[in-house]
Structure formats: structure tokens, C-alpha cells
Coordinates of C-alpha atoms and ligand atoms in Angstrom, one line a residue:
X104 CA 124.9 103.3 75.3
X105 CA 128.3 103.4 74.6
X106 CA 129.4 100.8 76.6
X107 CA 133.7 102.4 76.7
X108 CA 133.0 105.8 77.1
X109 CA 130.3 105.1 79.8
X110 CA 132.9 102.5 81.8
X111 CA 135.6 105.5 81.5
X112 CA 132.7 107.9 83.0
X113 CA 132.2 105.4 86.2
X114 CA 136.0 105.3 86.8
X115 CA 136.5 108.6 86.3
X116 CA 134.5 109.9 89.1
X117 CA 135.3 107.3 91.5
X118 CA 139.3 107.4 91.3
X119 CA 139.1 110.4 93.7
X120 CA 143.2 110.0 94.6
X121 CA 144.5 110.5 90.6
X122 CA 142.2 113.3 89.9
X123 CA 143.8 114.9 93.3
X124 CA 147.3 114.5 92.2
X125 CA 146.1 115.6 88.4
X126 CA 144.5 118.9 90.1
X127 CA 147.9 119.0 92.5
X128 CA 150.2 118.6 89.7
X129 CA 148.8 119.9 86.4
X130 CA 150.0 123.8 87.1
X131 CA 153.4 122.9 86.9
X132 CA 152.9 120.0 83.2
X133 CA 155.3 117.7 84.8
X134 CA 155.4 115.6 81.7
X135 CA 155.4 118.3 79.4
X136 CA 156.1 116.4 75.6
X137 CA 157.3 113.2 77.7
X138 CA 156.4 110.3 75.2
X139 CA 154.8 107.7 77.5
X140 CA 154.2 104.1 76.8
X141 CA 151.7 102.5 79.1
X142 CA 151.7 98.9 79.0
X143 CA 149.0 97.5 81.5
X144 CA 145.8 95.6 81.6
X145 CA 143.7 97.2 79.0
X146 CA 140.4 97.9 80.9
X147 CA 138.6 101.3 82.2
X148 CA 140.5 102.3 85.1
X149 CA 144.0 101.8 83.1
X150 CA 142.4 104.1 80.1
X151 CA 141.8 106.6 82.5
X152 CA 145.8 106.3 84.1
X153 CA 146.8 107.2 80.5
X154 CA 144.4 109.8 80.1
X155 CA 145.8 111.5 83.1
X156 CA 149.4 111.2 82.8
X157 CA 148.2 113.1 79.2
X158 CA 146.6 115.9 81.5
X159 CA 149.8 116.7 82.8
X160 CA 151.7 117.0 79.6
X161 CA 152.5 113.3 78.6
X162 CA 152.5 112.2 74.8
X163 CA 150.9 108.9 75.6
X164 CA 151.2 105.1 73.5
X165 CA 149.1 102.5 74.7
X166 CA 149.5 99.1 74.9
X167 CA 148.2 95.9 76.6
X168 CA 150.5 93.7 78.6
X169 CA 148.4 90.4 78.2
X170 CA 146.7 89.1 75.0
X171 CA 143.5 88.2 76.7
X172 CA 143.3 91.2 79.2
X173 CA 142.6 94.0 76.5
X174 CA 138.9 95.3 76.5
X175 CA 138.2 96.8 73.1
X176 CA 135.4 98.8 74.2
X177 CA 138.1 100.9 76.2
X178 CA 140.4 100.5 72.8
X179 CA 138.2 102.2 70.7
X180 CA 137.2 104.9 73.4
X181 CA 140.5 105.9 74.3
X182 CA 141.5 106.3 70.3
X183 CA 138.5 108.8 70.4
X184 CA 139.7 110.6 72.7
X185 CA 142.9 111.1 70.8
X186 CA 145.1 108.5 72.6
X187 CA 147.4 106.5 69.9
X188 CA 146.4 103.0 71.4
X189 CA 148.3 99.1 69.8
X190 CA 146.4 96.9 71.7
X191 CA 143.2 93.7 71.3
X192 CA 142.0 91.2 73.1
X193 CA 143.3 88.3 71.0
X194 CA 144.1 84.6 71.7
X195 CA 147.1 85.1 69.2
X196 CA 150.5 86.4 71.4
X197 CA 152.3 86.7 67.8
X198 CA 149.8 90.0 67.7
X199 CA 149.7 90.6 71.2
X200 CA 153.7 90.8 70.4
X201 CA 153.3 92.5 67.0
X202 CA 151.6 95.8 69.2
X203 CA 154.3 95.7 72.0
X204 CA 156.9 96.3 69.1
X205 CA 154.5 99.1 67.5
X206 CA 154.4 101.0 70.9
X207 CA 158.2 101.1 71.0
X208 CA 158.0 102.2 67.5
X209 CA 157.7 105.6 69.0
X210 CA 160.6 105.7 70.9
X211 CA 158.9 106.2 74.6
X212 CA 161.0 108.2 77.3
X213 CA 159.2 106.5 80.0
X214 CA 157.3 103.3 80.2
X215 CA 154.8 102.3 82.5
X216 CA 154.7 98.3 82.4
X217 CA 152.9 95.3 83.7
X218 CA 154.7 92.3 83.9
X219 CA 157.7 93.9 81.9
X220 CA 157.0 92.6 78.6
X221 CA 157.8 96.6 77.0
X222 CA 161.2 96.9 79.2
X223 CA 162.6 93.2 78.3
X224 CA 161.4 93.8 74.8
X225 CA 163.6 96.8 74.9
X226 CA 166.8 95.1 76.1
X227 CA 166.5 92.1 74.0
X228 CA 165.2 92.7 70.7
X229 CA 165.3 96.7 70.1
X230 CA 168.3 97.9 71.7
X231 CA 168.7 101.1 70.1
X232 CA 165.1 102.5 71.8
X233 CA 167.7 102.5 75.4
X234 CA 168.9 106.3 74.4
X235 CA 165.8 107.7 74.4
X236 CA 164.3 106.0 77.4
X237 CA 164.8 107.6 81.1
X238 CA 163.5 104.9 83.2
X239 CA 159.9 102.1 84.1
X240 CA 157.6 102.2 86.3
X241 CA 156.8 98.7 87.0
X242 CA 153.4 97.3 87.8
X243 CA 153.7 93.9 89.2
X244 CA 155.8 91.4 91.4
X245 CA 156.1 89.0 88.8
X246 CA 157.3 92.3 86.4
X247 CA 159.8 93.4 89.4
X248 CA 161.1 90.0 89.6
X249 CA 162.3 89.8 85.7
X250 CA 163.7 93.4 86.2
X251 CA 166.2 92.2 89.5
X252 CA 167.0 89.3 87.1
X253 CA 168.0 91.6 84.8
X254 CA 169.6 94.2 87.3
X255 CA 171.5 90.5 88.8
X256 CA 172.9 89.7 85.6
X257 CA 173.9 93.5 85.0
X258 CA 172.2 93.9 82.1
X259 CA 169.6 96.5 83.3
X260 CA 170.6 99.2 80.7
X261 CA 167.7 101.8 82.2
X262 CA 167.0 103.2 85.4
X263 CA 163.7 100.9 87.2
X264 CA 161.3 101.8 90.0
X265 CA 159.4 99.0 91.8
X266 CA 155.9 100.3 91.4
X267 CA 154.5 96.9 93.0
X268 CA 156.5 96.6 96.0
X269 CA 155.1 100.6 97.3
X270 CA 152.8 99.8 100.5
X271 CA 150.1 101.6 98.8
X272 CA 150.4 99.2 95.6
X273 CA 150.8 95.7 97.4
X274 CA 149.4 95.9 100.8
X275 CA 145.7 96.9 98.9
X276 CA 146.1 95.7 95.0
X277 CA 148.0 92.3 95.3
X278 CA 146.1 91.7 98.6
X279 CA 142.6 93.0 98.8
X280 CA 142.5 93.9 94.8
X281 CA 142.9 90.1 94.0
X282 CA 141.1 89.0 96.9
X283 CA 137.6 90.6 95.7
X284 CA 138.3 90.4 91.8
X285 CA 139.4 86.8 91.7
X286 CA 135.8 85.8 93.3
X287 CA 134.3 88.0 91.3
X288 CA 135.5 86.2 88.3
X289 CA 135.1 83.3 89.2
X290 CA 131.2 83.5 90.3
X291 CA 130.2 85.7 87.0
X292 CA 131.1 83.3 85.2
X293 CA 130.5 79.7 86.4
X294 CA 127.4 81.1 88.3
X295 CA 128.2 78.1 90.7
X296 CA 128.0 78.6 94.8
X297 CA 131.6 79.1 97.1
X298 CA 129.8 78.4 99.9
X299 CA 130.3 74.7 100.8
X300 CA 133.3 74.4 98.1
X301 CA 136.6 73.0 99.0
X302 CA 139.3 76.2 97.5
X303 CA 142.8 75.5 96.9
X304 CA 144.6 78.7 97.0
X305 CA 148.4 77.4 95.5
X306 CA 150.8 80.1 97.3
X307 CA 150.2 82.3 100.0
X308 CA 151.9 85.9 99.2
X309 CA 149.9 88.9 99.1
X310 CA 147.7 87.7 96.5
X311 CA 147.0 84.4 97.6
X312 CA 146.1 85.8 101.4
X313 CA 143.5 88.2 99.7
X314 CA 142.0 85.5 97.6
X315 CA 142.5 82.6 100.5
X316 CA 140.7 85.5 102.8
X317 CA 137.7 86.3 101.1
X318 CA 137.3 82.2 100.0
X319 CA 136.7 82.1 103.6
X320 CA 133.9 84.8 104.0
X321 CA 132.4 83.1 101.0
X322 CA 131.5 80.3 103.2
X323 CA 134.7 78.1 101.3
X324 CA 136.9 75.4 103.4
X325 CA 140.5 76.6 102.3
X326 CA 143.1 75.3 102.0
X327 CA 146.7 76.2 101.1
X328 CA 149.9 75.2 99.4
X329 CA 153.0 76.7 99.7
X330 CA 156.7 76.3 99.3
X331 CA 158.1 78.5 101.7
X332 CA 158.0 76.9 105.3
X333 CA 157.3 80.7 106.8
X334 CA 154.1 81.4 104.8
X335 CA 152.6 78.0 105.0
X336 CA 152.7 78.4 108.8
X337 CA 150.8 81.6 108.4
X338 CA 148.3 80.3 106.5
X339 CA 148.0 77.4 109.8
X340 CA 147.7 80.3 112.0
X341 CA 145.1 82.0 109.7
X342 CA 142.8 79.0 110.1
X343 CA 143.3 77.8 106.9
X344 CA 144.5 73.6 106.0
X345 CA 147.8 73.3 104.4
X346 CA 149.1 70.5 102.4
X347 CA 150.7 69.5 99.2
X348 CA 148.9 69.9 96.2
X349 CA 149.0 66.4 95.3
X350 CA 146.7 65.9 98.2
X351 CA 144.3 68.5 97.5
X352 CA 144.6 68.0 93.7
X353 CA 142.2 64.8 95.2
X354 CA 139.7 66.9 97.4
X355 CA 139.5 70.5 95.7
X356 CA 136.4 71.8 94.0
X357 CA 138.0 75.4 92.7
X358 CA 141.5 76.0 92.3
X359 CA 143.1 79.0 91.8
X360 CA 147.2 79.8 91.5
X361 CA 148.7 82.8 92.8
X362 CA 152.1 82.1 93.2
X363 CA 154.4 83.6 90.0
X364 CA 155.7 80.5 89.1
X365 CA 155.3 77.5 86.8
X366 CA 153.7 74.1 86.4
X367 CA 152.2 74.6 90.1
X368 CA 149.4 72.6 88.8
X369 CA 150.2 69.7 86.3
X370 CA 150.0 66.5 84.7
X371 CA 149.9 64.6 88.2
X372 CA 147.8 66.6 89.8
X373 CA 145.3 66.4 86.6
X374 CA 145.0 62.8 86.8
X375 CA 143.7 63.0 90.7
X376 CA 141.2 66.0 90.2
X377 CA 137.3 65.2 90.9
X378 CA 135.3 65.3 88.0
X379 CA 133.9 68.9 88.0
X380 CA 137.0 70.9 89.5
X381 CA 137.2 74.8 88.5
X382 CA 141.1 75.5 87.5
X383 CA 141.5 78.8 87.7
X384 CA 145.1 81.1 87.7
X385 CA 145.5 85.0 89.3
X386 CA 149.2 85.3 88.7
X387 CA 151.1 87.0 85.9
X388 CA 151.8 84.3 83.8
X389 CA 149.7 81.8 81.9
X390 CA 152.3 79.4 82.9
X391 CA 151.2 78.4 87.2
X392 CA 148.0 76.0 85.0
X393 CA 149.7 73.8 82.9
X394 CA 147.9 74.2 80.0
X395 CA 150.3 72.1 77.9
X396 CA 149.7 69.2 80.3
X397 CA 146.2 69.4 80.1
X398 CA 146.1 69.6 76.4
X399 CA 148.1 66.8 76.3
X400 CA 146.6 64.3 78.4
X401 CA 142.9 65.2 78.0
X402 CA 140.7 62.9 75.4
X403 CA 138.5 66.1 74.0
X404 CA 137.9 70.1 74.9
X405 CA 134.7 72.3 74.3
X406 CA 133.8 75.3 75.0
X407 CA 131.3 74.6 78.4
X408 CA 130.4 78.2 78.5
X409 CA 131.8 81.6 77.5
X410 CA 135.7 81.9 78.9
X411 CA 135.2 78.6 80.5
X412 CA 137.0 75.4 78.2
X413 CA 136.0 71.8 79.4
X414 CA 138.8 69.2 79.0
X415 CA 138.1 65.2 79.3
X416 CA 140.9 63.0 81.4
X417 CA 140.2 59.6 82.1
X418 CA 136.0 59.9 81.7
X419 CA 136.4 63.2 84.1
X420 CA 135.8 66.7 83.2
X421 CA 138.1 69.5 84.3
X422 CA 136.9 72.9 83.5
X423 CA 139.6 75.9 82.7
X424 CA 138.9 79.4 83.1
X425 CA 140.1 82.0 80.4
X426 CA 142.8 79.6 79.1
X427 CA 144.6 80.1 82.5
X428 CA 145.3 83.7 81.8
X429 CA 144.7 85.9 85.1
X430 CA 141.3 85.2 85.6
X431 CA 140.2 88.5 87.3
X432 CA 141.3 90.6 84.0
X433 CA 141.1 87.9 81.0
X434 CA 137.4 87.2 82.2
X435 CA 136.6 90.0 84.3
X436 CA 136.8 93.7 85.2
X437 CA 140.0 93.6 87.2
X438 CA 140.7 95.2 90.4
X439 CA 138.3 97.4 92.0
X440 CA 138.2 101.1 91.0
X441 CA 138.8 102.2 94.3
X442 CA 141.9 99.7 95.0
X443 CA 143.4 100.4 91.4
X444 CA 143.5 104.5 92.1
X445 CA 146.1 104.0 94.4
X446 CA 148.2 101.6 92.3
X447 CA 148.0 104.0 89.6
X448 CA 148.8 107.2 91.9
X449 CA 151.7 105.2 92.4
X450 CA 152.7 104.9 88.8
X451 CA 151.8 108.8 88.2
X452 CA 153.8 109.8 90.9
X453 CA 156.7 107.5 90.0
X454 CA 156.0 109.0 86.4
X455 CA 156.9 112.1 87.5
X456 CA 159.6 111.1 89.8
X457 CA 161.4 109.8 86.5
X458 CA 160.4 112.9 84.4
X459 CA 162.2 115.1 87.2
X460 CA 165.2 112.8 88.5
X461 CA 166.2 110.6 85.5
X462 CA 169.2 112.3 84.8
X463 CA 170.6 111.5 88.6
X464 CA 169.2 108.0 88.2
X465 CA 171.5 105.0 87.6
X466 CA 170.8 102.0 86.0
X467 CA 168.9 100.0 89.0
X468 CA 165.7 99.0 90.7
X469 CA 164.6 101.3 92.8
X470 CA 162.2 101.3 95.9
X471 CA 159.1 104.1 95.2
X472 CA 160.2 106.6 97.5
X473 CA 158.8 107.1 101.3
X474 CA 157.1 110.3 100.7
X475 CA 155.6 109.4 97.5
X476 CA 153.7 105.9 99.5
X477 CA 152.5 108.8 102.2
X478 CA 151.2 111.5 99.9
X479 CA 149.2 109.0 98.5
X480 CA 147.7 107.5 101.9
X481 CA 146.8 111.2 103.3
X482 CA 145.4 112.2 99.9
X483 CA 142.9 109.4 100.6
X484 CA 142.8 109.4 104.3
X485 CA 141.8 112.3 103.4
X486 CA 139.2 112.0 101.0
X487 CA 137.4 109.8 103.2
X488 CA 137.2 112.1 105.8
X489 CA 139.6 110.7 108.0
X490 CA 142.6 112.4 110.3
X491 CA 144.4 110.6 112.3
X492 CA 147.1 111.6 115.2
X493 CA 150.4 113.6 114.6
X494 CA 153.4 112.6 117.1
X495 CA 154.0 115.7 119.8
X496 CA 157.6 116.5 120.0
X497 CA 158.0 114.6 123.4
X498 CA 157.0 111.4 121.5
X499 CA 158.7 112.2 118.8
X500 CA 162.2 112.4 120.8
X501 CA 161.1 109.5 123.0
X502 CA 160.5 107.6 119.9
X503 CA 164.3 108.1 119.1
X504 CA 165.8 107.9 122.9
X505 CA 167.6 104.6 123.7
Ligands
LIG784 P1 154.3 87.0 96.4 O1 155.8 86.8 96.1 O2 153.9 87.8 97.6 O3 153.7 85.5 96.7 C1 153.9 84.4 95.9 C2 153.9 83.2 96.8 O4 153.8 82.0 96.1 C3 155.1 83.1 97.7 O5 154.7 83.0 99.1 C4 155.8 81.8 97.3 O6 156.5 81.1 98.3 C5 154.7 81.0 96.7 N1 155.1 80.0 95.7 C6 156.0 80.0 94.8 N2 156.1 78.9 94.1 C7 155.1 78.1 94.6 C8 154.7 76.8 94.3 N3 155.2 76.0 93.4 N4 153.7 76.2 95.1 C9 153.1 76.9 96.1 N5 153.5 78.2 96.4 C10 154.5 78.8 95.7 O7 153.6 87.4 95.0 P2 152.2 88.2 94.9 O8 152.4 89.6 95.0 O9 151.2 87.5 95.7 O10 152.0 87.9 93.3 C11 151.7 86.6 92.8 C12 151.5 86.7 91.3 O11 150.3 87.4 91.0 C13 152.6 87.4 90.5 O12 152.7 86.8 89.2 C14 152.0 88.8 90.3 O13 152.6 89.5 89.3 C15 150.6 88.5 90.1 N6 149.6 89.5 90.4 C16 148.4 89.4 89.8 C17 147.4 90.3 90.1 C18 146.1 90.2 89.4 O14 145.3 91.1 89.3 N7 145.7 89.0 89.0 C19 147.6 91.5 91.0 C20 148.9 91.5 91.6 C21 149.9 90.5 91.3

């Protein structure tokens, strides 16, 4: 079997929302000779975004937007199909790098990105690409974040729309998305039980509820850390512990860090850890594991089994998995097909929302508009057989009375 083509084929059929909006919107080519860089997760489900936004018209460039996320399998299939594709899984981010710059060798109008390695790419290092480009589509919260940096600083030299913070991206991909794919991960491949584990979920946004939430169905005792006095009480009122991780550096069995930020877990934090504790990471960056500190202050590393690295402090054995890169996509599948078809109606619709509007578009972060969050949840309302109630005219103008 040919394991891309036939991972392509399962996705295909199941993302029933995209092939909607293909079959809605291909009459009309919306991105008629539109050169497109995608730069997301390289796995099944994003091979078949790209292959879509080429139904409608799109000159498509594909790239990954993590070193370790890239499945080859999907590489090779999507070349064979005629894609141009820069992208491997690799260990080495000078390559990962090396392909980023290759993409915006051809000079995209549009970018679809993950994290916003592409965009910031762009307005650092290759300047001159900024006259052909209309505007992102950005993936991600930890992407969104570098872009308001940017758009803070005024130096956002390209029109930007929030991909991630659409209520059909967040409320199902950050939350539920992670929530299943992070487990899944986690159990493929250290084949070890949940049930009757101590979980410490660091940070408690949409991702960190999702994983936190389904830790809990798994039989797991959760708990939480936070920094934001607001979302740790949430967690207390979800029924889950909450604490500093210094203290549950001392009690947890499997951590895993969903919070965008850095050094969450780290040198101190090592040197309390049980002998046998999971670190694991499900945000952007590989920066929420230190993997510095770690290297530093461990006595030896193997390899304990495939994606998993052991590392010896003080007679103990801490185990890592995929070099804390996201865990669900560096040593998984990612999101489920079902949960990533409306993320990526959200990027095709914002696609074409750029394609049509760039010209009126200035230079800022923009929220995915209303109607393009509600085509999306009829479409699949719809497709799963669903109607729901339409306000009567009498509601409607009680709805606005004082
Ligand atoms: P969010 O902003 O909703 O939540 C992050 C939470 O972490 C906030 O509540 C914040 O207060 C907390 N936090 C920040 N620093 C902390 C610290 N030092 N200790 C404890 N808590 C801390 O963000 P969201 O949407 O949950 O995304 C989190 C990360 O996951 C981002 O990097 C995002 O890009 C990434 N992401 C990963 C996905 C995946 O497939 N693995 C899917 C979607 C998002």
C-alpha cells in the first residue's frame, strides 16, 4: 500500500465541510493563478487543504511549519500529484529553515501559516517578497500572538487575518483537537495506562481545558497550573487540583505544557520529578520543556523507545517525548480529521476573503469575519443532519427592545 496516497484517500472523504465549500466555490476559481504558500503541519489532512485551495484556482507551495511535524509519506504524495512541496521531517531547523526560504522563493500572494514562521521570515529577512504578498491567514494562537507583536510595534507591513481566534477554529481545534490528539500521542507511544496517573496539565486556555478534560475521562487525577488568577479558578471549579508547578513537579506522573510560553518546566522542577515522569509539550514552541535545562543537568540520554529520549538526573530517569516538539503532530497524526475540516474551512474561506478584499485591506490583524464562522457551522450542522431553530420576527425585535 501506498501508505500517502492511501492517508490522503481517508481524509479526503471524511472532510465533508472543505469538499462543500470546494463544490460551493469552484464555479466562480476564486483563486484563479493566486500563488499560495501553505505553511502548516505537514500531515494528510493539511495535504488535502492545499490540494483544495488548488481546486479552486490556487498555484500552491508547500511547506512545513515545524521540523519534526512533516510526514514524508504525504511529501512525496502531494509532489505526485503535482504540488511543488519544500518540506521533511528533520531534526536539523537550519533545513527546516533552508525550505521556509525556498517557498518564498516563489514570491506567494497569500500565505497560509502556522505559527508564523513564513510571515516573520518575510518581514525580517526577505523584505522585498512584501509587494507581491496581499495578506496570511494565520493558523495558531501562538502564530496570532507574534503577528499583534508585530502589528504593536507597527511593523506589520501586510494585511493579517486571525485564522485561530474564529469560533469554529478554537472552540473545536485548540480545545477538543488537542484534547483527543494529545492522549492519543501520548498512549501510542509509551503504551503505558492514564488511568490511575497523576497529569499535570501546565496552563489552562483552550488547549489545556481539552487536554485537562479528557485526562479526566481517562481515569487521570489532574491537576493544573496556571498564571492567570481567572483560569486557575476555572480549573477549581472544573474539579480539577491547582497548584504551582514546583509542587506537582514532586507528585506528577505525565506532564504535558500547553501554555505558549517558555521555560514552564525547568531546571528546578527537573531536580523534584519522580523517577519515571512522561514530559510531554502540545504548544507551538519547543521552548514550554526546557530542553536546554535538561540537557544540561542530566548525567546520560538514550533513546528509551522510538520518539521517546530517556535523560538521567541524580540516579532518576525522566523520559521526553519528541524532543518536546508538539507531541500530537511530531509523534502523531494531529488533530482529528473531523475537527481539522473546520479549521481549514476557515483558512479556505479566509483564502478567499484575501483573494477578493486585499486591495481594501490595510496593514492589520483582522478578526475572520462573522459570516464566514456561520457558513461554516451550518455547512456542518448540516451535514450531520441537524436544523436547529430560526428567531420569529417577534423574538427577533424583542431580542433588540430595551
Ligand atoms: P491560550 O492563550 O488559550 O492558553 C494559554 C494558557 O497558558 C493561558 O491561560 C495562560 O494564562 C497560560 N500560561 C501562560 N504562561 C504560563 C505559565 N508559565 N504557567 C502556566 N500557565 C501559563 O492558548 P491556546 O489556544 O490554549 O494555545 C496554547 C499553545 O498551543 C499555543 O502555543 C498554540 O499555538 C498551541 N496550539 C497547539 C495545538 C496542537 O495541535 N498541539 C493546537 C492549537 C494550539
Amino acid at each position: 500500500m501506498e501508505i500517502g496516497s492511501a492517508k490522503l484517500e481517508w481524509v479526503a472523504s471524511r472532510m465533508k465541510v472543505i469538499n462543500k465549500l470546494v463544490d460551493r466555490y469552484q464555479p466562480e476559481s476564486p483563486l484563479k493563478g493566486i500563488r499560495i504558500a501553505v505553511s502548516i503541519h505537514l500531515e494528510a489532512k493539511t495535504g488535502y487543504l492545499a490540494l483544495s485551495l488548488a481546486k479552486l484556482g490556487g498555484e500552491v507551495v508547500v511547506t512545513g511549519s515545524n521540523p519534526l511535524s512533516t510526514q514524508d509519506e504525504i511529501v512525496s504524495e502531494l509532489r505526485h500529484r503535482g504540488l511543488t512541496v519544500n518540506a521533511q521531517r528533520t531534526h536539523d531547523v537550519d533545513l527546516y529553515k533552508k525550505n521556509l526560504q525556498l517557498t518564498l522563493d516563489s514570491k506567494p500572494n497569500i500565505i497560509i501559516d502556522d505559527g508564523a514562521d513564513l510571515t516573520v521570515t518575510i518581514h525580517q529577512e526577505r523584505k522585498e517578497i512584501l509587494k507581491d504578498l496581499w495578506g496570511v491567514c494565520e493558523e495558531t494562537t501562538t502564530g496570532v500572538k507574534r503577528l499583534r507583536a508585530l502589528e504593536n510595534e507597527k511593523k506589520l507591513m501586510v494585511p493579517a487575518i486571525a485564522v485561530n481566534d474564529a469560533q469554529t477554529k478554537y472552540l473545536f481545534d485548540n480545545r477538543y483537537g488537542t484534547g483527543q490528539s494529545v492522549w492519543d500521542s501520548i498512549m501510542r507511544n509509551t503504551n503505558l495506562n492514564i488511568a490511575e496517573k497523576r497529569v499535570v496539565v501546565a496552563g489552562y486556555g483552550w488547549c489545556g481545558k481539552g487536554v485537562a478534560m479528557r485526562a479526566k475521562g481517562l481515569g487521570a487525577r489532574v491537576i493544573v497550573t496556571e498564571v492567570d488568577p481567572i483560569k486557575a479558578l476555572e480549573a477549581i471549579m472544573d474539579g480539577f487540583d491547582v497548584m504551582e508547578m514546583k509542587e506537582a513537579a514532586k507528585i506528577g506522573d505525565i506532564f504535558v505544557t500547553t501554555t505558549g510560553d517558555t521555560d514552564v518546566i525547568r531546571k528546578e522542577h527537573f531536580e523534584v520529578m519522580k523517577d519515571g515522569a512522561i514530559l510531554s509539550n502540545a504548544g507551538h514552541f519547543d521552548v514550554e520543556v526546557s530542553v536546554k535545562d535538561l540537557e544540561s543537568i542530566s548525567t546520560s540520554k538514550r533513546e528509551a523507545r522510538p520518539n521517546i529520549t530517556e535523560y538521567e538526573v541524580n540516579g532518576r530517569h525522566l523520559y521526553l517525548i519528541a524532543d518536546g516538539r508538539l507531541v500530537n503532530l511530531a509523534a502523531a497524526d494531529g488533530h482529528p480529521v473531523e475537527i481539522m475540516d473546520l479549521s481549514f474551512s476557515v483558512q479556505l474561506l479566509s483564502a478567499i476573503k484575501i483573494a477578493k478584499d486585499h486591495k481594501k485591506m490595510e496593514n492589520r490583524v483582522y478578526a475572520v469575519p462573522q459570516e464566514i464562522d456561520y457558513e461554516i457551522a451550518r455547512t456542518k450542522l448540516e451535514l450531520l443532519g441537524i436544523k436547529i431553530d430560526s428567531l420569529t420576527e417577534k423574538q427577533r425585535k424583542y431580542l433588540k427592545s430595551i
